[in-house]
Coordinates of C-alpha atoms in Angstrom, one line a residue:
Chain L
X1 CA 39.4 68.5 -84.1
X2 CA 40.9 68.7 -88.3
X3 CA 39.3 71.2 -90.4
X4 CA 36.6 69.2 -92.1
X5 CA 36.0 67.1 -89.5
X6 CA 32.6 66.2 -87.8
X7 CA 31.5 66.7 -84.4
X8 CA 30.1 62.6 -83.7
X9 CA 26.6 62.4 -83.1
X10 CA 25.1 61.8 -79.5
X11 CA 24.9 57.7 -80.2
X12 CA 23.0 56.0 -83.1
X13 CA 19.4 56.3 -82.4
X14 CA 19.6 52.8 -84.5
X15 CA 21.5 49.8 -86.3
X16 CA 20.7 47.9 -89.2
X17 CA 22.0 44.7 -89.6
X18 CA 22.7 42.4 -92.4
X19 CA 21.9 45.2 -94.6
X20 CA 23.2 43.3 -98.3
X21 CA 20.9 40.1 -97.0
X22 CA 19.7 37.7 -99.5
X23 CA 16.0 37.4 -97.5
X24 CA 12.9 39.4 -98.0
X25 CA 13.1 38.9 -94.1
X26 CA 13.3 42.2 -91.8
X27 CA 13.2 41.5 -88.0
X28 CA 12.7 44.5 -86.0
X29 CA 14.5 44.9 -82.6
X30 CA 12.7 48.5 -80.4
X31 CA 13.9 47.2 -77.3
X32 CA 16.9 46.1 -77.7
X33 CA 19.1 48.1 -75.7
X34 CA 19.0 49.3 -71.8
X35 CA 21.3 52.0 -72.5
X36 CA 20.8 55.9 -71.1
X37 CA 23.2 58.2 -72.9
X38 CA 23.5 62.1 -72.5
X39 CA 21.3 64.1 -72.9
X40 CA 18.7 62.1 -70.8
X41 CA 20.5 59.2 -68.3
X42 CA 19.5 57.5 -66.4
X43 CA 16.2 59.2 -65.6
X44 CA 17.0 59.0 -61.9
X45 CA 17.1 54.7 -61.9
X46 CA 18.5 52.1 -59.7
X47 CA 21.5 50.1 -61.7
X48 CA 19.3 47.6 -60.9
X49 CA 16.5 48.7 -62.5
X50 CA 18.3 49.6 -65.7
X51 CA 19.5 45.4 -65.6
X52 CA 15.5 44.5 -65.7
X53 CA 12.4 44.1 -67.7
X54 CA 11.2 47.9 -67.7
X55 CA 14.0 49.1 -69.4
X56 CA 14.4 46.4 -72.2
X57 CA 14.1 43.4 -73.8
X58 CA 16.6 41.2 -71.9
X59 CA 17.4 38.4 -74.4
X60 CA 15.8 40.1 -78.0
X61 CA 18.7 41.5 -79.5
X62 CA 21.0 38.2 -78.9
X63 CA 17.9 36.1 -80.5
X64 CA 17.4 38.5 -83.1
X65 CA 20.9 38.4 -84.0
X66 CA 20.4 34.7 -84.1
X67 CA 17.8 34.5 -86.6
X68 CA 19.0 36.9 -88.6
X69 CA 21.7 35.2 -89.5
X70 CA 20.2 31.3 -89.5
X71 CA 17.5 32.9 -92.0
X72 CA 19.5 35.2 -94.1
X73 CA 17.7 38.6 -92.9
X74 CA 18.1 41.9 -92.9
X75 CA 18.0 43.4 -88.8
X76 CA 17.2 46.1 -87.0
X77 CA 18.0 47.3 -84.0
X78 CA 17.2 50.4 -81.3
X79 CA 19.3 51.6 -79.0
X80 CA 18.5 53.1 -76.2
X81 CA 16.3 51.8 -74.1
X82 CA 12.3 51.6 -74.3
X83 CA 11.9 53.8 -70.8
X84 CA 13.8 57.0 -72.2
X85 CA 11.4 56.2 -75.3
X86 CA 9.5 53.1 -76.4
X87 CA 9.6 53.0 -79.9
X88 CA 7.0 50.3 -80.7
X89 CA 4.9 53.3 -79.0
X90 CA 3.7 56.4 -80.7
X91 CA 4.4 59.3 -79.0
X92 CA 1.2 60.2 -77.5
X93 CA 0.6 56.2 -76.2
X94 CA 1.6 56.3 -72.4
X95 CA 3.9 54.0 -72.8
X96 CA 6.3 56.4 -75.2
X97 CA 7.6 57.7 -71.6
X98 CA 6.1 56.2 -69.2
X99 CA 6.0 57.6 -65.3
X100 CA 5.6 54.1 -64.7
X101 CA 6.5 50.5 -65.7
X102 CA 4.7 47.5 -64.3
X103 CA 5.5 48.2 -60.7
X104 CA 8.6 50.8 -61.0
X105 CA 8.1 54.6 -61.2
X106 CA 9.8 55.9 -63.4
X107 CA 11.2 59.7 -61.9
X108 CA 13.0 60.8 -64.4
X109 CA 9.6 60.8 -66.9
X110 CA 7.4 62.2 -64.0
X111 CA 7.7 65.5 -65.3
X112 CA 7.9 66.3 -68.5
X113 CA 6.9 68.5 -70.6
X114 CA 5.2 68.6 -73.8
X115 CA 8.7 70.7 -75.9
X116 CA 10.7 67.9 -73.9
X117 CA 8.8 64.4 -74.7
X118 CA 8.8 65.3 -78.6
X119 CA 12.6 66.4 -78.5
X120 CA 13.1 62.5 -77.5
X121 CA 10.5 61.6 -80.4
X122 CA 12.7 63.7 -83.1
X123 CA 15.4 62.0 -81.2
X124 CA 15.2 58.5 -81.2
X125 CA 11.7 57.4 -82.7
X126 CA 11.2 59.7 -85.6
X127 CA 14.9 57.9 -87.2
X128 CA 14.4 54.8 -86.1
X129 CA 11.0 54.7 -87.6
X130 CA 12.7 57.0 -91.3
X131 CA 15.5 54.1 -91.5
X132 CA 13.3 50.8 -90.9
X133 CA 10.5 52.7 -93.0
X134 CA 13.8 53.7 -95.4
X135 CA 14.5 50.1 -95.9
X136 CA 11.6 48.7 -96.3
X137 CA 10.9 51.4 -99.3
X138 CA 14.1 50.4 -100.8
X139 CA 12.8 47.5 -101.0
X140 CA 9.9 47.5 -101.8
X141 CA 11.3 49.0 -105.1
X142 CA 13.4 47.1 -105.9
X143 CA 11.2 44.2 -106.1
X144 CA 11.9 42.3 -102.8
X145 CA 8.0 43.2 -100.9
X146 CA 10.0 42.6 -97.4
X147 CA 7.9 40.5 -94.4
X148 CA 8.2 42.3 -91.2
X149 CA 8.4 40.1 -87.7
X150 CA 9.2 42.2 -84.6
X151 CA 11.2 40.6 -81.5
X152 CA 10.1 41.0 -78.1
X153 CA 11.0 39.2 -75.0
X154 CA 8.9 38.9 -71.9
X155 CA 9.2 38.9 -67.7
X156 CA 7.8 35.3 -66.8
X157 CA 6.8 37.2 -63.2
X158 CA 4.5 40.1 -64.0
X159 CA 2.7 41.5 -61.2
X160 CA 3.1 38.4 -58.9
X161 CA 1.9 36.0 -61.4
X162 CA 4.1 33.4 -62.9
X163 CA 3.5 33.3 -67.0
X164 CA 3.2 29.9 -68.6
X165 CA 3.4 30.7 -71.9
X166 CA 6.3 30.0 -73.7
X167 CA 6.1 31.8 -77.2
X168 CA 3.6 33.8 -78.5
X169 CA 3.1 34.9 -81.9
X170 CA 1.6 38.7 -82.1
X171 CA -0.6 39.4 -84.7
X172 CA -2.7 43.0 -86.2
X173 CA -4.9 43.4 -89.2
X174 CA -3.2 40.6 -91.7
X175 CA -3.4 37.4 -89.3
X176 CA -1.7 35.1 -91.8
X177 CA 1.9 34.7 -90.9
X178 CA 1.0 35.0 -87.1
X179 CA -1.1 31.9 -87.6
X180 CA 2.2 29.2 -89.9
X181 CA 4.3 30.5 -87.3
X182 CA 2.3 30.0 -84.5
X183 CA 0.9 26.2 -85.5
X184 CA 5.0 25.2 -87.2
X185 CA 5.8 26.1 -83.2
X186 CA 3.0 24.5 -81.4
X187 CA 3.9 21.4 -84.3
X188 CA 8.3 21.0 -83.6
X189 CA 9.5 23.7 -81.2
X190 CA 8.7 22.3 -78.0
X191 CA 7.6 25.5 -76.8
X192 CA 4.3 26.2 -74.6
X193 CA 2.4 28.3 -77.4
X194 CA -0.3 31.3 -77.2
X195 CA -1.9 33.4 -80.2
X196 CA -1.6 37.0 -79.0
X197 CA -0.4 36.3 -75.9
X198 CA 1.1 37.7 -73.6
X199 CA -0.3 41.0 -74.9
X200 CA -2.0 41.4 -77.8
X201 CA -2.9 44.7 -80.4
X202 CA -5.4 46.2 -78.2
X203 CA -2.8 46.4 -75.7
X204 CA -1.1 48.7 -78.2
X205 CA 1.6 47.1 -78.7
X206 CA 1.2 46.4 -82.6
X207 CA 2.3 50.3 -83.5
X208 CA 5.5 48.7 -85.5
X209 CA 3.8 46.6 -87.4
X210 CA 0.8 49.7 -87.9
X211 CA 3.1 51.7 -89.2
X212 CA 5.4 50.0 -91.5
X213 CA 3.6 46.2 -92.6
X214 CA 0.0 47.9 -92.6
X215 CA 0.2 50.5 -95.3
X216 CA 2.6 48.3 -97.9
X217 CA 0.4 44.6 -97.0
X218 CA 3.1 43.2 -96.2
X219 CA 3.1 40.3 -94.1
X220 CA 4.3 40.6 -90.7
X221 CA 3.8 39.6 -87.0
X222 CA 5.6 39.7 -83.7
X223 CA 7.2 37.8 -81.4
X224 CA 7.9 37.2 -77.9
X225 CA 9.9 35.1 -76.3
X226 CA 10.4 34.6 -72.7
X227 CA 13.8 35.8 -71.6
X228 CA 14.3 33.3 -68.9
X229 CA 15.0 30.7 -72.3
X230 CA 16.8 33.6 -73.4
X231 CA 19.1 34.6 -70.4
X232 CA 22.5 33.4 -71.7
X233 CA 24.1 33.7 -75.7
X234 CA 23.7 29.7 -75.8
X235 CA 20.2 30.1 -74.5
X236 CA 19.6 33.0 -77.1
X237 CA 21.8 30.6 -79.8
X238 CA 20.2 27.5 -78.7
X239 CA 16.3 28.9 -79.4
X240 CA 17.1 30.6 -82.4
X241 CA 17.7 26.9 -83.5
X242 CA 14.1 26.2 -82.5
X243 CA 12.1 28.7 -84.2
X244 CA 14.6 29.8 -87.5
X245 CA 13.3 26.3 -89.3
X246 CA 9.6 27.5 -87.7
X247 CA 9.6 30.7 -89.4
X248 CA 11.3 29.7 -92.0
X249 CA 8.1 27.2 -92.4
X250 CA 6.2 30.1 -92.5
X251 CA 6.6 32.2 -95.2
X252 CA 7.0 29.5 -97.7
X253 CA 3.7 28.9 -96.5
X254 CA 2.4 32.6 -96.9
X255 CA 4.3 32.1 -99.9
X256 CA 2.0 29.8 -101.4
X257 CA -0.8 30.7 -100.8
X258 CA 0.0 34.6 -102.4
Chain F
X1 CA 33.7 77.1 -103.1
X2 CA 35.0 78.0 -99.9
X3 CA 36.5 76.1 -97.1
X4 CA 33.6 74.7 -95.6
X5 CA 31.5 75.3 -98.2
X6 CA 28.9 72.5 -98.8
X7 CA 27.6 71.8 -102.0
X8 CA 24.2 72.5 -102.7
X9 CA 21.6 69.3 -102.9
X10 CA 20.2 68.9 -106.5
X11 CA 17.1 70.1 -105.0
X12 CA 15.1 69.8 -102.1
X13 CA 12.4 66.6 -102.3
X14 CA 9.8 68.8 -100.0
X15 CA 8.9 71.7 -98.4
X16 CA 7.1 72.6 -95.2
X17 CA 4.9 76.0 -95.3
X18 CA 3.9 77.8 -92.7
X19 CA 5.5 75.4 -90.0
X20 CA 4.6 76.9 -86.9
X21 CA 1.0 77.6 -88.1
X22 CA -1.1 77.5 -84.7
X23 CA -4.3 74.7 -85.8
X24 CA -4.3 71.4 -85.5
X25 CA -4.2 71.1 -89.9
X26 CA -1.9 69.9 -92.0
X27 CA -2.4 69.8 -95.5
X28 CA -0.4 67.7 -97.9
X29 CA -0.1 67.9 -101.7
X30 CA 1.9 64.7 -103.4
X31 CA 1.5 66.7 -106.9
X32 CA 2.4 70.1 -106.2
X33 CA 5.3 70.2 -108.6
X34 CA 6.1 70.3 -112.3
X35 CA 9.7 70.5 -112.1
X36 CA 11.8 67.5 -113.9
X37 CA 15.3 68.0 -112.2
X38 CA 18.9 65.8 -112.7
X39 CA 19.8 63.4 -113.2
X40 CA 16.2 62.6 -114.7
X41 CA 15.3 65.9 -116.3
X42 CA 11.9 65.3 -119.0
X43 CA 11.8 62.4 -118.6
X44 CA 11.3 62.0 -123.4
X45 CA 8.1 64.7 -122.7
X46 CA 7.3 67.2 -124.7
X47 CA 7.0 70.7 -122.9
X48 CA 3.1 70.6 -123.7
X49 CA 3.3 66.8 -121.0
X50 CA 5.1 68.7 -118.9
X51 CA 2.5 71.2 -118.6
X52 CA -0.3 68.6 -118.7
X53 CA -2.5 67.7 -115.6
X54 CA -0.5 63.5 -116.2
X55 CA 2.5 66.3 -114.6
X56 CA 1.7 66.7 -112.1
X57 CA -2.0 68.6 -110.5
X58 CA -2.1 72.5 -111.3
X59 CA -3.5 74.8 -109.4
X60 CA -3.4 72.3 -105.9
X61 CA -0.7 73.9 -105.1
X62 CA -1.5 77.5 -104.8
X63 CA -5.1 75.9 -103.2
X64 CA -3.4 74.3 -100.5
X65 CA -1.4 77.9 -99.7
X66 CA -4.1 79.9 -100.1
X67 CA -6.3 77.2 -97.5
X68 CA -3.6 76.9 -95.3
X69 CA -3.1 81.3 -95.0
X70 CA -7.3 81.2 -94.5
X71 CA -7.0 78.0 -91.7
X72 CA -3.5 78.2 -90.4
X73 CA -2.3 75.2 -91.4
X74 CA 1.3 74.1 -92.5
X75 CA 1.6 73.1 -95.6
X76 CA 3.9 69.9 -97.3
X77 CA 4.4 69.9 -100.8
X78 CA 6.3 68.0 -103.2
X79 CA 8.9 69.2 -105.3
X80 CA 9.1 67.6 -108.7
X81 CA 7.1 65.9 -110.9
X82 CA 4.7 62.8 -110.2
X83 CA 6.5 61.0 -113.0
X84 CA 9.3 61.3 -111.9
X85 CA 7.7 60.1 -107.7
X86 CA 4.2 60.4 -107.8
X87 CA 4.8 60.7 -104.1
X88 CA 0.9 59.1 -103.1
X89 CA 1.8 56.5 -104.8
X90 CA 4.0 53.2 -102.7
X91 CA 7.1 52.2 -104.8
X92 CA 6.0 49.8 -106.7
X93 CA 2.1 50.9 -107.7
X94 CA 2.6 51.0 -111.8
X95 CA 1.8 54.9 -110.7
X96 CA 5.0 55.8 -108.9
X97 CA 7.3 56.0 -112.0
X98 CA 4.7 55.8 -114.6
X99 CA 5.2 53.9 -118.0
X100 CA 2.1 56.0 -119.3
X101 CA -0.7 58.1 -117.9
X102 CA -3.7 58.2 -119.4
X103 CA -2.7 58.4 -123.2
X104 CA 0.7 60.0 -122.6
X105 CA 3.6 56.9 -122.9
X106 CA 6.9 58.1 -120.9
X107 CA 9.7 56.9 -122.2
X108 CA 11.7 58.1 -119.6
X109 CA 10.2 55.6 -117.7
X110 CA 9.6 52.6 -120.6
X111 CA 12.1 50.7 -118.7
X112 CA 14.3 51.9 -115.5
X113 CA 16.3 49.1 -113.5
X114 CA 15.5 47.8 -109.9
X115 CA 18.0 49.7 -108.8
X116 CA 17.0 53.4 -110.8
X117 CA 13.5 52.6 -109.1
X118 CA 15.0 52.4 -106.3
X119 CA 17.5 55.4 -106.6
X120 CA 14.1 58.2 -107.7
X121 CA 12.2 56.2 -104.1
X122 CA 15.3 57.1 -102.4
X123 CA 15.5 60.6 -103.6
X124 CA 12.2 62.0 -103.0
X125 CA 9.7 59.5 -102.1
X126 CA 11.5 58.6 -98.9
X127 CA 12.1 62.5 -97.9
X128 CA 8.9 63.4 -98.3
X129 CA 7.6 61.3 -96.3
X130 CA 10.3 61.4 -93.3
X131 CA 9.1 65.1 -93.5
X132 CA 5.4 64.0 -94.0
X133 CA 6.2 62.1 -90.1
X134 CA 8.3 64.2 -88.9
X135 CA 6.3 66.8 -88.4
X136 CA 3.2 64.4 -87.3
X137 CA 5.3 62.6 -84.5
X138 CA 6.2 66.3 -83.6
X139 CA 2.5 67.9 -83.2
X140 CA 1.1 64.3 -81.9
X141 CA 5.0 64.9 -78.8
X142 CA 3.4 68.1 -78.7
X143 CA -0.3 66.8 -77.9
X144 CA -1.1 68.1 -80.8
X145 CA -2.6 65.2 -82.4
X146 CA -3.2 66.5 -86.2
X147 CA -5.8 66.3 -88.3
X148 CA -4.3 65.2 -92.6
X149 CA -5.7 67.1 -95.4
X150 CA -5.0 65.9 -99.2
X151 CA -4.7 68.8 -101.8
X152 CA -5.6 66.9 -105.5
X153 CA -6.8 68.7 -108.4
X154 CA -8.1 66.9 -111.5
X155 CA -8.5 67.2 -114.9
X156 CA -12.2 68.5 -116.1
X157 CA -11.7 65.5 -119.8
X158 CA -10.5 63.1 -119.2
X159 CA -9.3 59.9 -122.0
X160 CA -12.4 61.9 -123.9
X161 CA -14.1 62.0 -121.1
X162 CA -16.1 65.1 -119.1
X163 CA -16.1 65.2 -115.7
X164 CA -19.4 66.1 -114.3
X165 CA -17.9 66.3 -110.3
X166 CA -16.1 69.8 -109.2
X167 CA -15.3 68.8 -105.6
X168 CA -14.0 66.1 -104.8
X169 CA -14.1 64.1 -101.1
X170 CA -12.2 60.9 -101.2
X171 CA -12.3 58.7 -98.3
X172 CA -9.5 55.7 -96.5
X173 CA -10.3 53.9 -93.6
X174 CA -11.7 56.6 -91.3
X175 CA -14.6 58.4 -93.9
X176 CA -15.7 61.3 -90.2
X177 CA -13.2 63.8 -91.8
X178 CA -14.2 63.2 -95.5
X179 CA -18.6 63.0 -95.2
X180 CA -18.1 66.0 -92.6
X181 CA -16.5 68.0 -95.3
X182 CA -19.0 66.4 -98.3
X183 CA -21.9 67.7 -95.7
X184 CA -20.7 71.0 -95.6
X185 CA -19.8 71.7 -99.2
X186 CA -22.8 70.2 -100.8
X187 CA -24.7 72.2 -98.5
X188 CA -23.2 75.7 -99.9
X189 CA -20.3 76.1 -101.3
X190 CA -22.1 75.4 -104.8
X191 CA -20.1 73.6 -105.8
X192 CA -21.6 69.8 -107.2
X193 CA -19.7 67.4 -105.2
X194 CA -19.1 63.9 -105.0
X195 CA -18.3 61.3 -102.5
X196 CA -14.7 59.1 -103.9
X197 CA -15.3 60.7 -107.0
X198 CA -13.6 60.9 -109.5
X199 CA -10.8 58.7 -108.0
X200 CA -11.8 56.2 -104.6
X201 CA -8.9 54.2 -101.6
X202 CA -9.7 51.2 -104.1
X203 CA -8.1 53.3 -106.9
X204 CA -5.1 52.9 -104.4
X205 CA -4.5 57.6 -104.1
X206 CA -5.2 57.1 -100.1
X207 CA -1.3 55.8 -99.6
X208 CA -0.5 59.1 -97.7
X209 CA -3.1 58.0 -95.9
X210 CA -2.3 55.2 -95.3
X211 CA 0.7 55.6 -94.2
X212 CA 0.2 59.1 -91.8
X213 CA -3.0 58.9 -90.9
X214 CA -4.5 55.5 -90.4
X215 CA -1.2 54.3 -87.8
X216 CA -2.0 56.9 -85.4
X217 CA -5.7 57.7 -86.5
X218 CA -5.6 61.2 -87.5
X219 CA -9.0 62.2 -88.9
X220 CA -8.0 62.4 -92.7
X221 CA -9.5 63.1 -96.7
X222 CA -8.0 63.9 -99.4
X223 CA -9.6 66.5 -101.5
X224 CA -9.6 67.0 -105.3
X225 CA -11.0 69.9 -107.1
X226 CA -11.3 69.6 -110.7
X227 CA -8.3 72.0 -112.1
X228 CA -10.4 74.2 -114.1
X229 CA -12.0 76.2 -111.7
X230 CA -8.4 77.1 -110.2
X231 CA -6.4 77.7 -113.2
X232 CA -5.1 81.3 -112.0
X233 CA -3.6 82.6 -109.2
X234 CA -7.3 84.8 -108.3
X235 CA -9.6 81.0 -108.6
X236 CA -6.8 79.1 -106.3
X237 CA -8.1 82.1 -103.8
X238 CA -11.6 83.1 -104.5
X239 CA -11.4 78.4 -104.6
X240 CA -10.2 78.9 -101.2
X241 CA -12.6 81.1 -99.6
X242 CA -15.6 78.7 -101.1
X243 CA -13.4 76.0 -99.4
X244 CA -12.1 77.1 -95.8
X245 CA -14.9 77.5 -94.5
X246 CA -16.5 74.4 -95.7
X247 CA -13.2 73.0 -94.0
X248 CA -13.2 74.5 -90.8
X249 CA -16.7 73.8 -90.0
X250 CA -16.3 69.8 -91.0
X251 CA -13.5 70.5 -88.1
X252 CA -15.3 71.5 -85.7
X253 CA -17.8 69.4 -86.0
X254 CA -15.6 65.8 -86.0
X255 CA -14.5 67.4 -82.9
X256 CA -17.6 67.9 -81.0
X257 CA -18.0 64.7 -81.8
X258 CA -14.4 63.1 -80.8

């Protein structure tokens, strides 16, 4: 390297898209990537396992970016597999660095020490949430109180059971936005919808909302799309076409209600 | 400067003390300092105003450090006056960069723009809370779930009214630790105690607790000591001698209750 050059980071733990977007909406995708960078590597998983829903939320990143473009939103995405660190889990939750996901053992997580857990949290979880917090604080200071929506996908078959729900809307303490999105989706999207399905806050899936939306009283919701409906770039765009007007209308609704 | 030297930061927005402490207690002092660094400067305030309780919580830093030594706790302190940015306030709260505090106008805050507000939040509020969040996340990952206690002082006379309370214990959603500390202080400290006095969560004084303790379900409390009781280094030490056993006993109590 030349004098003064800085060694590149091993990986960037977060990618912010459309940072200068004009709307108040911030979209978040904690499970955007199935990347297994050094120093953690593949955790002893097969290539097939690293492609599967246990490693990430397939389609969620593409859908989020398509929604961000349609809704003039900023997006924040994690960049490593949830099996290395799941940014939607606090560091002491079993799912943060799971030893098993659905029916799959995760060998590289079987015997990690507290120090290794702390190192993963420091390298992945903390900078991801610092970036999101910095963005939220900036927007609030500018007088642009954001609305926070997390984008997820779920597998059509889980523990051998088929799931009928196609679109789930999940809320934590504040259900205003979730109920507005659900009502719109039921009325116009043609999707089989569910409130707090296939998961709910009781399953510890609303960590990001609790960490960033609740303390500031920001409207928020978590969206779950069945991943067979967003299995190609074209399908992601088509789903964004269906959901963007629903989300836009819900944002208008809750603004009217104050 | 020599080649390779790095220009010093204008100021460090947070100071962590006893980072390697052995207990689970983290003490926080958002109003530790009455420092008015560049680029903000004195905000047009007189030297007397910059010494007064509107600029900081006199005695709180010394008390916190004395408690940290007795309780083997880590401490986190802000380093600039609350009148430049009050780290216990969200960026859109009036008190974050107040135009008036008690009876005192703050000229330097009278006409700040949204961009200037965002710059202060980015320089002071965000790194303060990032440091605290990083510490909390690390401890949780290590299996050492912290307990969070914020240390404040209040003026004996406010808007011309004398305050009888000497020691206030304030809680947010989770009142376990606050009630345990209050019971102990009433029984043994000899101080005139108050629950949610002289302020309560309804006055927006529990922002730090909401941001860092509530999302993780960490036990927490905010302590307020009347500042005439901690007006010298000796008085700070004496107050720490009175309060440390009360806090230690309360921590033991809530651990027993689980």
